[in-house]
Short mmCIF file of C-alpha atoms and ligand atoms in Angstrom, two decimals:
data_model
loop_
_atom_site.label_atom_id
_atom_site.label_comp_id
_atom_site.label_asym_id
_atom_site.label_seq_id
_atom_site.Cartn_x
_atom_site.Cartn_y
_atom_site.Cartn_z
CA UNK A 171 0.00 0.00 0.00
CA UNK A 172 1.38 3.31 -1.27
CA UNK A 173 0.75 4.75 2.49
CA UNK A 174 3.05 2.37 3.92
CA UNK A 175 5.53 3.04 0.99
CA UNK A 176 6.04 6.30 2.22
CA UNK A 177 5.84 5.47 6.00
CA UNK A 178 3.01 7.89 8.04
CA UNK A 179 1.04 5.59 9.77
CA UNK A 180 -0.32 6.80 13.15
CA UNK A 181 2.39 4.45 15.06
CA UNK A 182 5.54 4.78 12.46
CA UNK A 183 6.24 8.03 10.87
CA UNK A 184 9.37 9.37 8.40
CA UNK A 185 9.61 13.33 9.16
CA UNK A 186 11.32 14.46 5.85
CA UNK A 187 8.47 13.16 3.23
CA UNK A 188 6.94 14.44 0.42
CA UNK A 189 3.93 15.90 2.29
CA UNK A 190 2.51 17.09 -1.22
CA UNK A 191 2.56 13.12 -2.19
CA UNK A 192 1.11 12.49 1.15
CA UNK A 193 -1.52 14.95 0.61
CA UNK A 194 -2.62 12.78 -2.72
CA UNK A 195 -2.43 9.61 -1.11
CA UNK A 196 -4.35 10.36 2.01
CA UNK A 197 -7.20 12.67 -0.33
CA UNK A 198 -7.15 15.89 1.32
CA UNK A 199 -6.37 19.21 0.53
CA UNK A 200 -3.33 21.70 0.86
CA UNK A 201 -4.36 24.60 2.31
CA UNK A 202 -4.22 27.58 -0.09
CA UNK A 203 -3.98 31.20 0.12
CA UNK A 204 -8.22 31.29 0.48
CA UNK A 205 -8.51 29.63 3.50
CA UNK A 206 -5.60 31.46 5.08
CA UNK A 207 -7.24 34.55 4.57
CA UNK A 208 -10.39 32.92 5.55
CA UNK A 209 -8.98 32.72 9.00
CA UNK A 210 -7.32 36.48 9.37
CA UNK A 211 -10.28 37.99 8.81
CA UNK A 212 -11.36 35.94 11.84
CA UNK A 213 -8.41 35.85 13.91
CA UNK A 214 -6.54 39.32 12.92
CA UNK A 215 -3.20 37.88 12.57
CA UNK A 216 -1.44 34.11 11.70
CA UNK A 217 0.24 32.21 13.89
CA UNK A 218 4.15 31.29 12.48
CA UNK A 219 2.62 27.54 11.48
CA UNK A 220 0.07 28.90 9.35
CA UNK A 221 2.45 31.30 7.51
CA UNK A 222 4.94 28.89 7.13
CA UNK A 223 2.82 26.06 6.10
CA UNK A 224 3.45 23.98 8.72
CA UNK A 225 -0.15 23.10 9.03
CA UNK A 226 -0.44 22.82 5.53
CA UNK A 227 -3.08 20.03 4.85
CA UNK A 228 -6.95 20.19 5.62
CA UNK A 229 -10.74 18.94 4.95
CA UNK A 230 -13.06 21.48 5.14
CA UNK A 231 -11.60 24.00 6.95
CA UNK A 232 -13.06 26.48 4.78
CA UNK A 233 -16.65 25.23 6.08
CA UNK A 234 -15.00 24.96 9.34
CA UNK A 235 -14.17 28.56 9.42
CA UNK A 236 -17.57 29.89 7.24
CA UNK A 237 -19.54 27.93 9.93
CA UNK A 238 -17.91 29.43 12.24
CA UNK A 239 -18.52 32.54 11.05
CA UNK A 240 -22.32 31.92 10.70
CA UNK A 241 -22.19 31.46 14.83
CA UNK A 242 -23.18 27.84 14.20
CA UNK A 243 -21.78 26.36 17.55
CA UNK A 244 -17.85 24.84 16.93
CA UNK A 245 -15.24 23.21 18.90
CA UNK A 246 -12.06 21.94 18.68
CA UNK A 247 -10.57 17.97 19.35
CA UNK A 248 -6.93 16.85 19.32
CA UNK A 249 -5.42 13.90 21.65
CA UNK A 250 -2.30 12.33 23.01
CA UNK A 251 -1.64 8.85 23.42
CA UNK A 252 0.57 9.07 26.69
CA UNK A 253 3.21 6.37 26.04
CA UNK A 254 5.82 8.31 28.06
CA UNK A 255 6.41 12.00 28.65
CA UNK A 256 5.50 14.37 26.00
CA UNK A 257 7.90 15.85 23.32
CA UNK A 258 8.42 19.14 21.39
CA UNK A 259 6.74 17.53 18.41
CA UNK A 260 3.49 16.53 20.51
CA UNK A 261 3.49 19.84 21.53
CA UNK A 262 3.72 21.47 17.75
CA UNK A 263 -0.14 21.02 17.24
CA UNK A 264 -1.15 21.73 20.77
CA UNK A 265 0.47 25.10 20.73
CA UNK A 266 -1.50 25.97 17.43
CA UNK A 267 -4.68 24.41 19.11
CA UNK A 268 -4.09 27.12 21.81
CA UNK A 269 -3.41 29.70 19.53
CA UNK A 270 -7.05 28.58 17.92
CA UNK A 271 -8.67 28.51 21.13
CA UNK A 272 -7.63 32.05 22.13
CA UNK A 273 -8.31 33.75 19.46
CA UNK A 274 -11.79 31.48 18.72
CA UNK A 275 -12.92 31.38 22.15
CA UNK A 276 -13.13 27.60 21.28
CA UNK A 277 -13.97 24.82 23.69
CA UNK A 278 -11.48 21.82 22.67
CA UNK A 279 -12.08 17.64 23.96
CA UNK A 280 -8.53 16.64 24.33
CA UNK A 281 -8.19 12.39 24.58
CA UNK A 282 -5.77 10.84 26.46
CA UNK A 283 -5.63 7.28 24.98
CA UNK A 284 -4.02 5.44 28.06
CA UNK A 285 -5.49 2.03 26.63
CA UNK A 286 -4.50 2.87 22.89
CA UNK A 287 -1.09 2.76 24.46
CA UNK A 288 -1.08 -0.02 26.80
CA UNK A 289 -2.42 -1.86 24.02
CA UNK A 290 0.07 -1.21 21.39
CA UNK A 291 3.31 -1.02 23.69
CA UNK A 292 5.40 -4.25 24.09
CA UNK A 293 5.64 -3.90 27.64
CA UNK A 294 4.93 -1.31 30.14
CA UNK A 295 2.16 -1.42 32.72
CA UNK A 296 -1.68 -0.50 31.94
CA UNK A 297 -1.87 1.11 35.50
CA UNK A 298 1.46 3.63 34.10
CA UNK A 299 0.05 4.35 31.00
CA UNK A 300 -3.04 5.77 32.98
CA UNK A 301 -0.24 7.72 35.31
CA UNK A 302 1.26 9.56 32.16
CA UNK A 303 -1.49 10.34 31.04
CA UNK A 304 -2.14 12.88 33.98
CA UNK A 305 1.38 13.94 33.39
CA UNK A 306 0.71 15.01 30.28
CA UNK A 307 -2.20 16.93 31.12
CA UNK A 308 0.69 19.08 32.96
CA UNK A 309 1.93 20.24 29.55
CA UNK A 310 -1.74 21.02 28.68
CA UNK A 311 -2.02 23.37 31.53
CA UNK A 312 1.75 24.98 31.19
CA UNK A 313 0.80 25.49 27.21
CA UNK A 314 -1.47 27.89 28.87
CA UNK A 315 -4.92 25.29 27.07
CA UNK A 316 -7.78 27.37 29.03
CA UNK A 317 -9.10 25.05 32.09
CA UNK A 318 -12.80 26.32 31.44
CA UNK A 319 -13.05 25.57 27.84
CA UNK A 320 -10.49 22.28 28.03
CA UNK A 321 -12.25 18.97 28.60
CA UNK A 322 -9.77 15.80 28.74
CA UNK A 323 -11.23 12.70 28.60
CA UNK A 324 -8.99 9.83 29.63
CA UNK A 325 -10.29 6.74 28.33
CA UNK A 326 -10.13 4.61 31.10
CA UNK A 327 -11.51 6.68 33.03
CA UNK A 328 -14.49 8.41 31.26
CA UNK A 329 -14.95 6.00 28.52
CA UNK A 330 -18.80 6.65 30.01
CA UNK A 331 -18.73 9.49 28.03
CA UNK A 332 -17.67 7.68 24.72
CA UNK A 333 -19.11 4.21 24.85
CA UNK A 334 -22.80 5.20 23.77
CA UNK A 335 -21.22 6.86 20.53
CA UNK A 336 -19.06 3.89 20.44
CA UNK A 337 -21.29 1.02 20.15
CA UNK A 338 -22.41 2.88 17.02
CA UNK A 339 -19.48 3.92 15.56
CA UNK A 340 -17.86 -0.29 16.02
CA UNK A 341 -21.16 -1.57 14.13
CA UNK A 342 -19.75 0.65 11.23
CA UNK A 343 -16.62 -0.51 11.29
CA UNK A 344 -15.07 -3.68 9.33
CA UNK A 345 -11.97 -5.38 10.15
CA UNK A 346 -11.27 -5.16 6.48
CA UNK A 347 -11.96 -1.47 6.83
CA UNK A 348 -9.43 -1.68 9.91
CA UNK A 349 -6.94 -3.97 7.72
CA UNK A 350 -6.35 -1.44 5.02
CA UNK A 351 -6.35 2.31 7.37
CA UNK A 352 -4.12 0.52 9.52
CA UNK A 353 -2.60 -2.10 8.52
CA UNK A 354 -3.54 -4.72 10.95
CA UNK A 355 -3.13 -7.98 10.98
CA UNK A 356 -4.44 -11.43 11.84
CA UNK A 357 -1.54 -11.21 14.86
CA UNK A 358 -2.65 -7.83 15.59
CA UNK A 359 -4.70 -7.60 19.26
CA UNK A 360 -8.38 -7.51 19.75
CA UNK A 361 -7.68 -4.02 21.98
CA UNK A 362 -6.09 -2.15 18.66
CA UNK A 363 -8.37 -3.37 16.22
CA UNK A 364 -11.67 -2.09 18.80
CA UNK A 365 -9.35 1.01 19.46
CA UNK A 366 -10.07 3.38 16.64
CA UNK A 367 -13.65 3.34 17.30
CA UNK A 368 -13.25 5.14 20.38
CA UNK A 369 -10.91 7.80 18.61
CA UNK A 370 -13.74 7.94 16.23
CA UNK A 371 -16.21 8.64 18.94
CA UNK A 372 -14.29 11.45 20.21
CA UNK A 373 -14.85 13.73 16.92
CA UNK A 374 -18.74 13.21 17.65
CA UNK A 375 -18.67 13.90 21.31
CA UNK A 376 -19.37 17.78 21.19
CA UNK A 377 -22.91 17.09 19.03
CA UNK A 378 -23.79 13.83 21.65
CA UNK A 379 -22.67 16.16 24.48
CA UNK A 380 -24.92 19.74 23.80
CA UNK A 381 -27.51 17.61 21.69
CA UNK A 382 -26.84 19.82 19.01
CA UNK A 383 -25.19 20.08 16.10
CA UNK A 384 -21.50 21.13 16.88
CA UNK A 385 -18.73 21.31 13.96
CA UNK A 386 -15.83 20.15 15.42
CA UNK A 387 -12.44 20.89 13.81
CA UNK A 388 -8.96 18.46 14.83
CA UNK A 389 -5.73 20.31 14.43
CA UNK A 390 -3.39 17.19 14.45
CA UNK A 391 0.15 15.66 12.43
CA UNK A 392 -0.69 13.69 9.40
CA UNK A 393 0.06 10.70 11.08
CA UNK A 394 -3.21 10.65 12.39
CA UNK A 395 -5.31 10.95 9.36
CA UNK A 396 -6.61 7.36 9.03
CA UNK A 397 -9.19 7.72 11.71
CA UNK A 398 -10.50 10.73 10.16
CA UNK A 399 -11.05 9.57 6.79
CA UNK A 400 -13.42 6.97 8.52
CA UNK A 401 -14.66 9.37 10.85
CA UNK A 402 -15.93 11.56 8.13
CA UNK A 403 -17.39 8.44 5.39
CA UNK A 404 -19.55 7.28 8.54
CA UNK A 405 -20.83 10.75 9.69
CA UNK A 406 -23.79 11.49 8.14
CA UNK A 407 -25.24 8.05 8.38
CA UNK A 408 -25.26 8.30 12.17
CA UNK A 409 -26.39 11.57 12.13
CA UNK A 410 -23.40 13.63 13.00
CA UNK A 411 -21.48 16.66 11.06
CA UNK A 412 -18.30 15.30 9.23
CA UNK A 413 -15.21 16.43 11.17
CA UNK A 414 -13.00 18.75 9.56
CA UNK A 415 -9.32 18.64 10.05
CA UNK A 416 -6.15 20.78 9.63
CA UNK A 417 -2.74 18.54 9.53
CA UNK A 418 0.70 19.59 10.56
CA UNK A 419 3.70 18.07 9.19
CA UNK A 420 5.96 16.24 11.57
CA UNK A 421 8.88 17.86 13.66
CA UNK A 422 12.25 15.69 12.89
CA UNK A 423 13.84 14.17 15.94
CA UNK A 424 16.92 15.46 16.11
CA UNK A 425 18.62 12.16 14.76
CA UNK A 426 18.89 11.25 10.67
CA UNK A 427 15.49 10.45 8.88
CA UNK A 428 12.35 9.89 11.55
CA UNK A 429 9.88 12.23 13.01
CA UNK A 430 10.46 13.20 16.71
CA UNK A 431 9.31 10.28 18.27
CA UNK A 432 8.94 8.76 21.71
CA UNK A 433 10.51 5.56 20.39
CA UNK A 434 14.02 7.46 20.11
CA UNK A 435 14.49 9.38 22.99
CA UNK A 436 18.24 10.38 22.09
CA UNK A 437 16.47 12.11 19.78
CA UNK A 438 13.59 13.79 20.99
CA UNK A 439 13.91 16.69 23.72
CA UNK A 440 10.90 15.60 26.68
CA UNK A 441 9.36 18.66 28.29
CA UNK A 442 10.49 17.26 31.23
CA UNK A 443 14.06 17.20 30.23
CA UNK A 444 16.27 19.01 32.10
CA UNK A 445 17.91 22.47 30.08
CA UNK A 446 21.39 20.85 30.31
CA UNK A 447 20.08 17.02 29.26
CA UNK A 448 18.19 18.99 26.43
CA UNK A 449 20.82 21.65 25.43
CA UNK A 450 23.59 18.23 24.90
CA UNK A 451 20.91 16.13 22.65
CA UNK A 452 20.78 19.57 20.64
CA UNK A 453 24.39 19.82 20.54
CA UNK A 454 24.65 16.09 19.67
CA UNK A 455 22.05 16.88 16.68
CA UNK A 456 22.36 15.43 13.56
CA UNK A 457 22.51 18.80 10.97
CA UNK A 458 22.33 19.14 6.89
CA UNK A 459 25.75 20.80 7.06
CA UNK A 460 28.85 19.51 5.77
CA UNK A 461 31.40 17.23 7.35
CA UNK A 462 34.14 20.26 8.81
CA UNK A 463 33.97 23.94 8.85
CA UNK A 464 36.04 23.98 5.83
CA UNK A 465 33.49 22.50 3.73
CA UNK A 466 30.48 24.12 4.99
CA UNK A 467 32.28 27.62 4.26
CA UNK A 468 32.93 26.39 1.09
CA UNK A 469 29.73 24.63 -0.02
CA UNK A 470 27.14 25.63 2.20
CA UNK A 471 24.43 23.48 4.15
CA UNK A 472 21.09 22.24 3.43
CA UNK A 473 18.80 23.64 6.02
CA UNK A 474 15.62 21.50 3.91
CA UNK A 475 16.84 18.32 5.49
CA UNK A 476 17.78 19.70 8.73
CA UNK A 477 16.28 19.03 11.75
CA UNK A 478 18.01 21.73 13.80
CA UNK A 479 16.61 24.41 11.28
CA UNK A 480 13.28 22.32 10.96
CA UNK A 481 13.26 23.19 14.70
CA UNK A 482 13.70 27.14 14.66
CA UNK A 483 11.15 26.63 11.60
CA UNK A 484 8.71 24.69 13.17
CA UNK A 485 8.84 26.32 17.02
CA UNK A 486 11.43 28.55 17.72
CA UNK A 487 12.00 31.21 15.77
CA UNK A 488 8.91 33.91 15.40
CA UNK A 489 10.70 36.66 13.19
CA UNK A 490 10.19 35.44 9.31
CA UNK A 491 13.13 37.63 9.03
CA UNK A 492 15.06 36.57 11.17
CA UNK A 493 14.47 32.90 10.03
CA UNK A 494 14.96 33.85 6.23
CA UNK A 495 18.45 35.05 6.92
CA UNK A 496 19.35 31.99 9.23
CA UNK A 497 18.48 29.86 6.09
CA UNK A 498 20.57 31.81 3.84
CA UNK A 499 23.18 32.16 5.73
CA UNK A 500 23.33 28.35 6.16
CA UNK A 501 23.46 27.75 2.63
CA UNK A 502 25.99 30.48 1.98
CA UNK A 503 28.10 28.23 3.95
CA UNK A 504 28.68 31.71 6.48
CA UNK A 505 27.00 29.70 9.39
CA UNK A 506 28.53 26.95 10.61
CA UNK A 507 26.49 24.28 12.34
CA UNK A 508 27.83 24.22 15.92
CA UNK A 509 27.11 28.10 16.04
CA UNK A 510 23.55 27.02 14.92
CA UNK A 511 23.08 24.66 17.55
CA UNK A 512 24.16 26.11 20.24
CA UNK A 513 21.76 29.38 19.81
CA UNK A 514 18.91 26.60 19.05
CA UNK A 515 19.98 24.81 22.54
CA UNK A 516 19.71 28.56 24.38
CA UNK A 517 16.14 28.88 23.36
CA UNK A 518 15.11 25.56 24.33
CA UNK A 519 17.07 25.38 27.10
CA UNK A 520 14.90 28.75 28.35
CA UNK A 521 11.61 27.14 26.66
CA UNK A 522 12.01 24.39 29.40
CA UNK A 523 12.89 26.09 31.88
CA UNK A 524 9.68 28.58 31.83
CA UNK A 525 7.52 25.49 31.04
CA UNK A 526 8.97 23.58 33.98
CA UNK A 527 7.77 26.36 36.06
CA UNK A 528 4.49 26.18 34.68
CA UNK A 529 4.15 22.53 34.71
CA UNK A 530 4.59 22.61 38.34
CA UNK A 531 2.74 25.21 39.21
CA UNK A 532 -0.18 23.47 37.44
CA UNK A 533 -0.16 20.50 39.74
CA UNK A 534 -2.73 21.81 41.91
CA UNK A 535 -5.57 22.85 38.19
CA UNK A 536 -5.33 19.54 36.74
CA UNK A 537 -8.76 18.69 38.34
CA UNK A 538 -9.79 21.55 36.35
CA UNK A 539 -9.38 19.81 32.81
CA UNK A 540 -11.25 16.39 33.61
CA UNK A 541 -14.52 16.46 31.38
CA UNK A 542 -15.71 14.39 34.50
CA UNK A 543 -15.48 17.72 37.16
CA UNK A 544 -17.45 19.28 34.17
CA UNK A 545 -20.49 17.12 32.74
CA UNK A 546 -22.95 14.26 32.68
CA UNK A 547 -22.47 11.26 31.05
CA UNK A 548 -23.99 11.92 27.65
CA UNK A 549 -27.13 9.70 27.10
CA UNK A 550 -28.57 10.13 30.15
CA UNK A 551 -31.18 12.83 30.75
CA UNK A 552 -28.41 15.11 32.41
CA UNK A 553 -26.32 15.69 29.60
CA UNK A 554 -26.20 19.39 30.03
CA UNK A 555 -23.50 21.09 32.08
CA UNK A 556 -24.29 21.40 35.46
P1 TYM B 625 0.40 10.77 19.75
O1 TYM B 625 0.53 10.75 21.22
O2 TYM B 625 1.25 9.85 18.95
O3 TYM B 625 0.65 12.23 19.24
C1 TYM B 625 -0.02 13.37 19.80
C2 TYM B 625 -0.09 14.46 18.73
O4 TYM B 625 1.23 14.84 18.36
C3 TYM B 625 1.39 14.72 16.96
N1 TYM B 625 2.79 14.36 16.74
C4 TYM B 625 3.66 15.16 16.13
N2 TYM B 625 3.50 16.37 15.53
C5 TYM B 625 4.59 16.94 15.01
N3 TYM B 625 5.82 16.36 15.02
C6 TYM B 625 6.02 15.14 15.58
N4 TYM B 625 7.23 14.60 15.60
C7 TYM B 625 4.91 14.49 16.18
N5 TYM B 625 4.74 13.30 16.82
C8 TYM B 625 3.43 13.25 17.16
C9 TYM B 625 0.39 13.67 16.53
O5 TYM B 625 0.07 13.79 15.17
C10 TYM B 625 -0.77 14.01 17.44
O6 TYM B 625 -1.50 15.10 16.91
N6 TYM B 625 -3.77 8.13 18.86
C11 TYM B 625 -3.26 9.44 19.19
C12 TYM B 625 -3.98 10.09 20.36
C13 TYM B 625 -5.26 10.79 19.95
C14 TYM B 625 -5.35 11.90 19.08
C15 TYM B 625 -6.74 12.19 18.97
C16 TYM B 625 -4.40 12.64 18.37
C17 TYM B 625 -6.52 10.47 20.35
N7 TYM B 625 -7.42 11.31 19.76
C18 TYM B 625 -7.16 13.26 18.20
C19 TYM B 625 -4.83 13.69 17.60
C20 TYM B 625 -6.20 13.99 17.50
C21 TYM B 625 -1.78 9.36 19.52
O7 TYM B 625 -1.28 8.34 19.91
O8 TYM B 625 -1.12 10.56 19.36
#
């Protein structure tokens, strides 16, 4: 299968891909010039990963944003599957969700798919899937996510919430269906084959939830974009609006080739990493310069294929000046890569270091976030807020 050729699967992910050949693969849309305007005139300004196309993929966005615009009632969903702590390239799409929130006044249903992982992981305990998964609600809350309009549901926990959509969403669902989104296999367990139902469910939760009709938008990476197709074929036959979705691409680990991934944590830079821990693996970083300083004078680097520039890109740098002259003078050959790397290392070194703060000081709100503390179980007659 041409998906698998090109390696973005929801569990296995390449960061450097063609994301236009991706785009015609997976059948969406790149986002144009339209819907970016589309959004100023409802936001004001664009955040860096709109400008810069890194959310640069979508379905319906446009009727997102016109329904939005029409006051029909909207909200956001995006998710985490806590397999250990989180990473700057889970973050990526969360930030942007934030930035939508604020400037939306959006409610978003964040999922914390605890099972998703305990299922898929070789080892590793159910009961500390479920603890990460309140860790990572930490980041949530020191990404600034507003407590009032955040609702995380963790699945083990509030699957009450999900399992009347559920039941309805599984009788949609074949395993051949499952076989070719997924890949799956005879060998693969019952738990991952039932899982993407209740990912599914999630995108219909807002409608269930107010009992009426709510478009709900996902901001999420590519990888994820299987569920969604099937989300959106089964939608109007069970009554609910087709999600829309806007896709980032992937932030490189700092190794050659993959995304930033949990899988390689040499790699990836945790939130919870210390500033010195993070400011060596950035140091360490594999770069698109040349082998010595002699050679990168002379020749120049590639800053396309390099994660270190991928990561001022992607996160850290918010001047489009400033980044446009970092990228020239890389291929010029008149910056040299350890110079690079160690201003990249200061600002994530003091990115941690703030959101360490935060993280801690958010202990005490998490309670705040649970969509339990917030509403009724949907299907019963309290399904209002309280
Ligand atoms: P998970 O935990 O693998 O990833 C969480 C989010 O982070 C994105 N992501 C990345 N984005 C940029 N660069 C990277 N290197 C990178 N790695 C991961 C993912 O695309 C995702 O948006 N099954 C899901 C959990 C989930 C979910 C959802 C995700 C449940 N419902 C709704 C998105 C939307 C998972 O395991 O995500």
């Amino acid at each position: 299968m041409e998906v698998e050729e090109i390696r973005v699967t929801p569990w296995e992910a390449e960061a450097f891909v063609d994301y236009n050949k991706l785009i015609k693969i997976f059948g969406s849309r790149p986002i144009t010039e339209s819907e970016i305007e589309l959004l100023k005139s409802i936001t004001g300004e664009l955040h860096l990963m709109i400008r810069r196309y890194v959310f640069y993929s979508h379905r319906d966005f446009d009727k997102f944003l016109e329904a939005y615009r029409s006051s029909i009632k909207c909200a956001l969903y995006t998710g985490r599957g806590p397999s250990g702590h989180t990473h700057l390239g889970h973050i990526l799409p969360w930030i942007f969700t934030k930035w939508l929130q604020d400037k939306m006044g959006l409610e978003l249903f964040f999922q914390m798919t605890d099972d998703e992982k305990f299922w898929h992981s070789e080892g590793g305990s159910f009961e500390e899937y479920n603890r990460l998964a309140y860790e990572n609600i930490l980041d949530l809350a020191a990404l600034g996510l507003d407590p009032a309009k955040t609702h995380v549901i963790i699945d083990s926990e509030d699957i009450s919430f999900i399992y009347p959509i559920a039941v309805k969403v599984a009788k949609k669902i074949t395993f051949s269906t499952q076989r070719a989104a997924f890949g799956f296999t005879d060998s693969t367990n019952v738990g991952m084959i039932f899982y993407p139902t209740l990912q599914i469910s999630v995108a219909f939760l807002p409608t269930h939830l107010y009992g009426e009709r709510v478009e709900v938008l996902i901001p999420a990476g590519i990888d994820q974009d299987p569920y969604w197709r099937i989300a959106r074929d089964m939608a109007p036959s069970l009554g609910y609006p087709k999600p829309a979705q806007i896709h980032n691409k992937l932030l490189p680990g700092l190794g050659i080739g993959g995304k930033m991934s949990s899988s390689k944590p040499e790699t990836a830079i945790y939130t919870t990493d210390s500033p010195e821990i993070a400011r060596q693996k950035v140091m360490k970083a594999f770069t698109g310069g040349q082998p010595t300083a002699e050679l990168q004078r002379r020749l120049g680097g590639n800053p396309d294929m390099c994660p270190v520039f991928k990561m001022f890109e992607m996160l850290f740098e918010e001047d489009d000046e400033k980044l446009t002259m970092r990228y020239n003078s890389c291929k010029s050959g008149a910056l040299l890569c350890g110079e690079c790397k160690a201003e990249l290392a200061d600002r994530v070194a003091r990115f941690l270091k703030d959101h360490q703060t935060r993280r801690r000081a958010a202990e005490s709100i998490i309670d705040k976030y649970l969509i339990r503390n917030k509403f009724s179980t949907p299907g019963t007659s309290k399904s209002k807020r309280p």
